[in-house]
XYZ file of C-alpha atoms in Angstrom:
307
model
C -144.535 -151.865 -190.460
C -144.886 -148.282 -191.494
C -146.062 -146.133 -188.623
C -147.401 -143.525 -191.008
C -147.731 -145.224 -194.414
C -147.133 -148.832 -195.532
C -146.851 -149.527 -199.261
C -146.393 -153.027 -200.762
C -145.484 -154.063 -204.326
C -146.894 -150.952 -205.947
C -145.781 -147.672 -207.466
C -147.832 -144.749 -206.162
C -146.671 -141.141 -206.249
C -146.498 -139.338 -202.897
C -146.334 -135.576 -203.416
C -146.221 -132.747 -200.852
C -147.417 -134.686 -197.818
C -146.531 -134.076 -194.182
C -145.669 -137.334 -192.388
C -144.865 -136.487 -188.789
C -144.771 -138.013 -185.311
C -145.456 -141.607 -186.326
C -143.999 -144.731 -184.708
C -143.102 -147.979 -186.490
C -142.771 -150.655 -183.833
C -141.655 -150.417 -180.225
C -139.460 -152.227 -177.716
C -141.919 -155.150 -177.569
C -142.542 -155.416 -181.326
C -139.574 -154.161 -183.367
C -140.753 -152.727 -186.666
C -139.503 -150.833 -189.673
C -140.361 -147.460 -191.066
C -141.576 -144.796 -188.681
C -142.854 -142.570 -191.469
C -142.890 -144.811 -194.579
C -142.485 -148.557 -195.096
C -141.938 -149.249 -198.808
C -141.679 -152.837 -200.079
C -140.813 -153.464 -203.753
C -141.712 -149.845 -204.380
C -141.164 -148.324 -207.821
C -142.960 -145.018 -207.370
C -142.096 -141.444 -206.445
C -141.595 -139.685 -203.118
C -141.277 -135.982 -203.881
C -141.726 -132.766 -201.937
C -142.753 -134.479 -198.718
C -141.900 -133.455 -195.168
C -140.987 -136.544 -193.152
C -140.299 -135.305 -189.638
C -140.130 -136.524 -186.065
C -140.925 -140.181 -186.756
C -139.266 -143.103 -185.025
C -138.698 -146.808 -185.523
C -135.981 -149.368 -184.712
C -134.960 -149.258 -188.405
C -135.724 -146.463 -190.850
C -137.015 -143.709 -188.609
C -138.179 -141.627 -191.553
C -138.249 -144.047 -194.512
C -137.659 -147.821 -194.749
C -137.297 -149.070 -198.348
C -136.604 -152.721 -199.153
C -136.703 -154.801 -202.341
C -136.970 -158.599 -202.373
C -134.950 -159.044 -205.585
C -134.189 -157.104 -208.730
C -136.752 -154.305 -209.133
C -139.753 -155.558 -211.140
C -140.338 -152.156 -212.724
C -138.877 -148.660 -212.666
C -136.476 -147.595 -209.963
C -137.885 -145.527 -207.125
C -137.371 -141.754 -207.099
C -136.855 -139.782 -203.874
C -136.617 -136.060 -204.670
C -137.037 -132.699 -202.965
C -138.070 -134.203 -199.622
C -137.273 -132.819 -196.192
C -136.385 -135.730 -193.923
C -135.619 -134.289 -190.514
C -135.654 -135.025 -186.807
C -136.341 -138.755 -187.107
C -134.838 -141.371 -184.780
C -133.920 -145.041 -185.113
C -131.267 -147.522 -184.141
C -130.326 -148.073 -187.806
C -130.924 -145.467 -190.506
C -132.667 -142.654 -188.687
C -133.411 -140.704 -191.867
C -133.634 -143.435 -194.506
C -132.935 -147.182 -194.429
C -132.432 -148.711 -197.903
C -131.836 -152.452 -198.367
C -131.867 -154.678 -201.438
C -130.801 -154.899 -205.065
C -131.932 -151.512 -206.346
C -130.579 -148.184 -207.575
C -133.076 -145.436 -206.781
C -132.348 -141.768 -207.377
C -132.041 -139.463 -204.380
C -132.057 -135.925 -205.710
C -132.109 -132.547 -203.956
C -133.346 -133.850 -200.613
C -132.633 -132.237 -197.255
C -131.685 -134.913 -194.729
C -130.938 -133.266 -191.424
C -131.029 -133.547 -187.627
C -131.728 -137.281 -187.613
C -130.262 -139.393 -184.787
C -129.352 -143.093 -184.955
C -128.583 -144.905 -181.752
C -126.093 -147.058 -183.639
C -125.448 -146.781 -187.406
C -126.445 -144.343 -190.129
C -127.792 -141.073 -188.798
C -128.904 -139.806 -192.188
C -128.766 -142.902 -194.409
C -128.258 -146.645 -193.942
C -127.484 -148.541 -197.179
C -127.039 -152.320 -197.291
C -127.770 -155.522 -199.202
C -126.869 -154.123 -202.629
C -128.593 -150.767 -202.314
C -126.770 -148.518 -204.803
C -128.591 -145.221 -205.162
C -127.415 -142.279 -207.234
C -127.326 -139.179 -205.039
C -127.193 -135.650 -206.384
C -127.850 -132.217 -204.929
C -128.652 -133.458 -201.433
C -127.993 -131.481 -198.269
C -127.074 -134.013 -195.554
C -126.405 -132.122 -192.369
C -126.341 -132.331 -188.565
C -127.135 -136.031 -188.453
C -125.694 -138.130 -185.625
C -124.870 -141.812 -185.226
C -123.562 -142.994 -181.882
C -121.655 -145.730 -183.708
C -120.642 -145.197 -187.352
C -121.750 -143.143 -190.332
C -123.224 -139.902 -189.075
C -124.325 -138.861 -192.554
C -124.379 -142.294 -194.226
C -123.488 -145.875 -193.311
C -122.775 -148.128 -196.293
C -122.356 -151.889 -195.886
C -122.104 -155.131 -197.829
C -121.004 -156.590 -201.168
C -122.758 -154.971 -204.120
C -123.673 -151.896 -202.101
C -122.137 -149.340 -204.451
C -123.801 -145.940 -204.069
C -122.738 -142.981 -206.176
C -122.415 -139.825 -204.090
C -122.260 -137.592 -207.152
C -120.596 -138.324 -210.480
C -122.196 -140.055 -213.441
C -125.846 -141.029 -213.745
C -129.044 -139.030 -213.531
C -128.526 -136.101 -211.172
C -125.062 -137.311 -210.240
C -123.480 -134.078 -211.425
C -125.256 -132.111 -208.693
C -123.177 -131.387 -205.597
C -123.979 -133.284 -202.417
C -123.159 -131.432 -199.213
C -122.266 -133.297 -196.016
C -122.120 -130.736 -193.239
C -121.765 -130.977 -189.431
C -122.573 -134.679 -189.181
C -121.138 -136.672 -186.279
C -120.270 -140.270 -185.363
C -117.523 -142.269 -183.691
C -116.339 -143.625 -187.077
C -116.910 -141.544 -190.199
C -118.684 -138.316 -189.369
C -120.085 -137.989 -192.892
C -119.664 -141.520 -194.346
C -118.541 -144.887 -193.016
C -118.370 -147.738 -195.503
C -117.522 -151.346 -194.670
C -117.880 -155.051 -195.503
C -116.873 -154.879 -199.206
C -119.075 -151.921 -200.065
C -117.680 -149.885 -202.968
C -118.984 -146.310 -202.956
C -117.932 -143.555 -205.322
C -117.974 -139.888 -204.432
C -117.372 -136.965 -206.770
C -117.818 -133.179 -206.672
C -119.030 -133.290 -203.060
C -118.596 -130.787 -200.239
C -117.632 -132.184 -196.824
C -117.623 -129.408 -194.237
C -117.466 -129.416 -190.457
C -118.060 -133.128 -189.885
C -116.675 -134.754 -186.725
C -115.739 -138.254 -185.573
C -113.373 -140.107 -183.292
C -111.646 -141.408 -186.439
C -112.257 -140.135 -189.940
C -113.922 -136.769 -189.430
C -115.543 -136.988 -192.858
C -114.943 -140.541 -194.160
C -113.941 -143.851 -192.563
C -112.865 -146.342 -195.263
C -113.358 -149.867 -193.906
C -113.639 -151.745 -197.228
C -110.919 -152.603 -199.771
C -112.140 -150.270 -202.535
C -113.996 -146.968 -202.926
C -113.188 -143.950 -205.094
C -113.407 -140.282 -204.085
C -112.411 -137.626 -206.572
C -112.764 -133.880 -207.028
C -114.326 -133.369 -203.605
C -113.684 -130.564 -201.132
C -112.901 -131.480 -197.509
C -112.887 -128.400 -195.299
C -112.823 -127.960 -191.526
C -113.542 -131.591 -190.649
C -112.275 -132.845 -187.288
C -111.192 -136.171 -185.837
C -110.877 -136.456 -182.088
C -108.065 -138.938 -182.789
C -106.736 -139.697 -186.301
C -107.693 -138.606 -189.801
C -109.320 -135.181 -189.659
C -110.947 -135.742 -193.035
C -110.298 -139.405 -193.989
C -109.171 -142.503 -192.082
C -107.859 -145.528 -194.030
C -107.207 -148.533 -191.733
C -105.297 -151.767 -192.251
C -105.942 -153.613 -195.516
C -107.950 -150.877 -197.213
C -107.010 -149.259 -200.525
C -109.382 -146.531 -201.739
C -108.592 -144.175 -204.610
C -108.312 -140.491 -203.617
C -107.860 -138.300 -206.670
C -107.921 -134.528 -207.285
C -109.523 -133.678 -203.943
C -108.941 -130.496 -201.955
C -108.189 -130.814 -198.224
C -108.143 -127.571 -196.245
C -108.296 -126.675 -192.513
C -108.973 -130.225 -191.315
C -107.815 -131.214 -187.823
C -106.546 -134.498 -186.398
C -106.598 -134.652 -182.613
C -109.234 -131.972 -182.176
C -110.771 -131.333 -178.762
C -112.646 -134.538 -178.189
C -116.369 -134.979 -178.142
C -117.759 -131.467 -178.275
C -121.201 -133.053 -178.015
C -120.181 -135.583 -175.396
C -120.230 -138.713 -177.598
C -116.517 -139.514 -177.531
C -115.123 -141.748 -174.769
C -112.503 -139.017 -174.402
C -115.043 -136.204 -174.172
C -113.612 -132.904 -173.082
C -109.959 -133.860 -173.528
C -107.410 -132.673 -176.076
C -106.779 -135.409 -178.638
C -103.380 -136.836 -179.574
C -104.140 -137.264 -183.240
C -102.249 -138.002 -186.419
C -103.100 -136.914 -189.950
C -104.783 -133.536 -189.941
C -106.343 -134.338 -193.311
C -105.612 -138.027 -193.947
C -104.498 -141.003 -191.861
C -103.328 -144.268 -193.454
C -102.209 -147.049 -191.105
C -101.585 -150.792 -190.949
C -100.455 -153.681 -193.124
C -102.069 -153.789 -196.555
C -103.350 -150.218 -196.455
C -102.335 -149.271 -199.988
C -104.536 -146.417 -201.231
C -103.829 -144.516 -204.428
C -103.485 -140.841 -203.439
C -102.877 -138.623 -206.450
C -103.241 -135.012 -207.621
C -104.785 -133.809 -204.347
C -104.237 -130.460 -202.639
C -103.430 -130.540 -198.892
C -103.367 -127.037 -197.413
C -103.647 -125.528 -193.905
C -104.465 -128.814 -192.159
C -103.379 -129.395 -188.537
C -102.346 -132.408 -186.492
C -102.852 -131.357 -182.870
C -100.049 -132.772 -180.662
C -99.539 -135.608 -183.187
C -97.830 -136.248 -186.523
C -98.596 -135.363 -190.135
C -100.419 -132.077 -190.515
C -101.608 -133.168 -193.970
C -101.308 -136.912 -194.621
C -99.942 -139.289 -191.981
């Protein structure tokens, strides 16, 4: 565990290191953490370059806690986490009952061969994210920028808390479900003051809401694309997020499918509904209030704004 660095039950400070080209596990011995493996870690990762590492889980960083944090919460700030690969959480994999701060990191060009190109959050992991640039990450399954799963997994993508007032930018991320964010299995994320630009997915170009709750307010969704439905946001059966005071502009439902060849309909024109927002199925009862929908397009489908 930890192709580059393995850290157990301690709180060191890692400043301005280059952690590159390391491997955590292989096909014979699955491991975690290509760059860093951090277990019950309460220290600081700041100003590091974590690049080109690989592991089945947590290509760049794997952080897990066994219970409630015994000491201070971990701090991940001003790192460049780029070009890492994994099946789950190519950039960072965070699991356990903790609430670290992720501030002003660049998380880019990571590729997950399943879930969570940039971030994978599960098991109660509820970080506060502020000022991060999460861009050009890819997941072949769900959550190009971030995959969020499980009860008690309640991350804050901006908003209240330390650093939460800083704008997070999700740009040009890609997945089949939720180009920027996919959340599921009773996760309850909040997102405020974020910028979602140029993300792409089969459904939910920016966000795929597959849990009953979730609140997104005062965000900007611009130029996101779904190859099928929900250019910016897709809300399926039984899900009821709160969408308040957001701005939706120039999003497209039914965009030309799979520009990068990852859609099963690659190269074909989509028949999509909901240029900005798609809500469909029994029990899908979101609260949608005080939003601006402008210049969105449903290509060959229905509902240029919401559908």
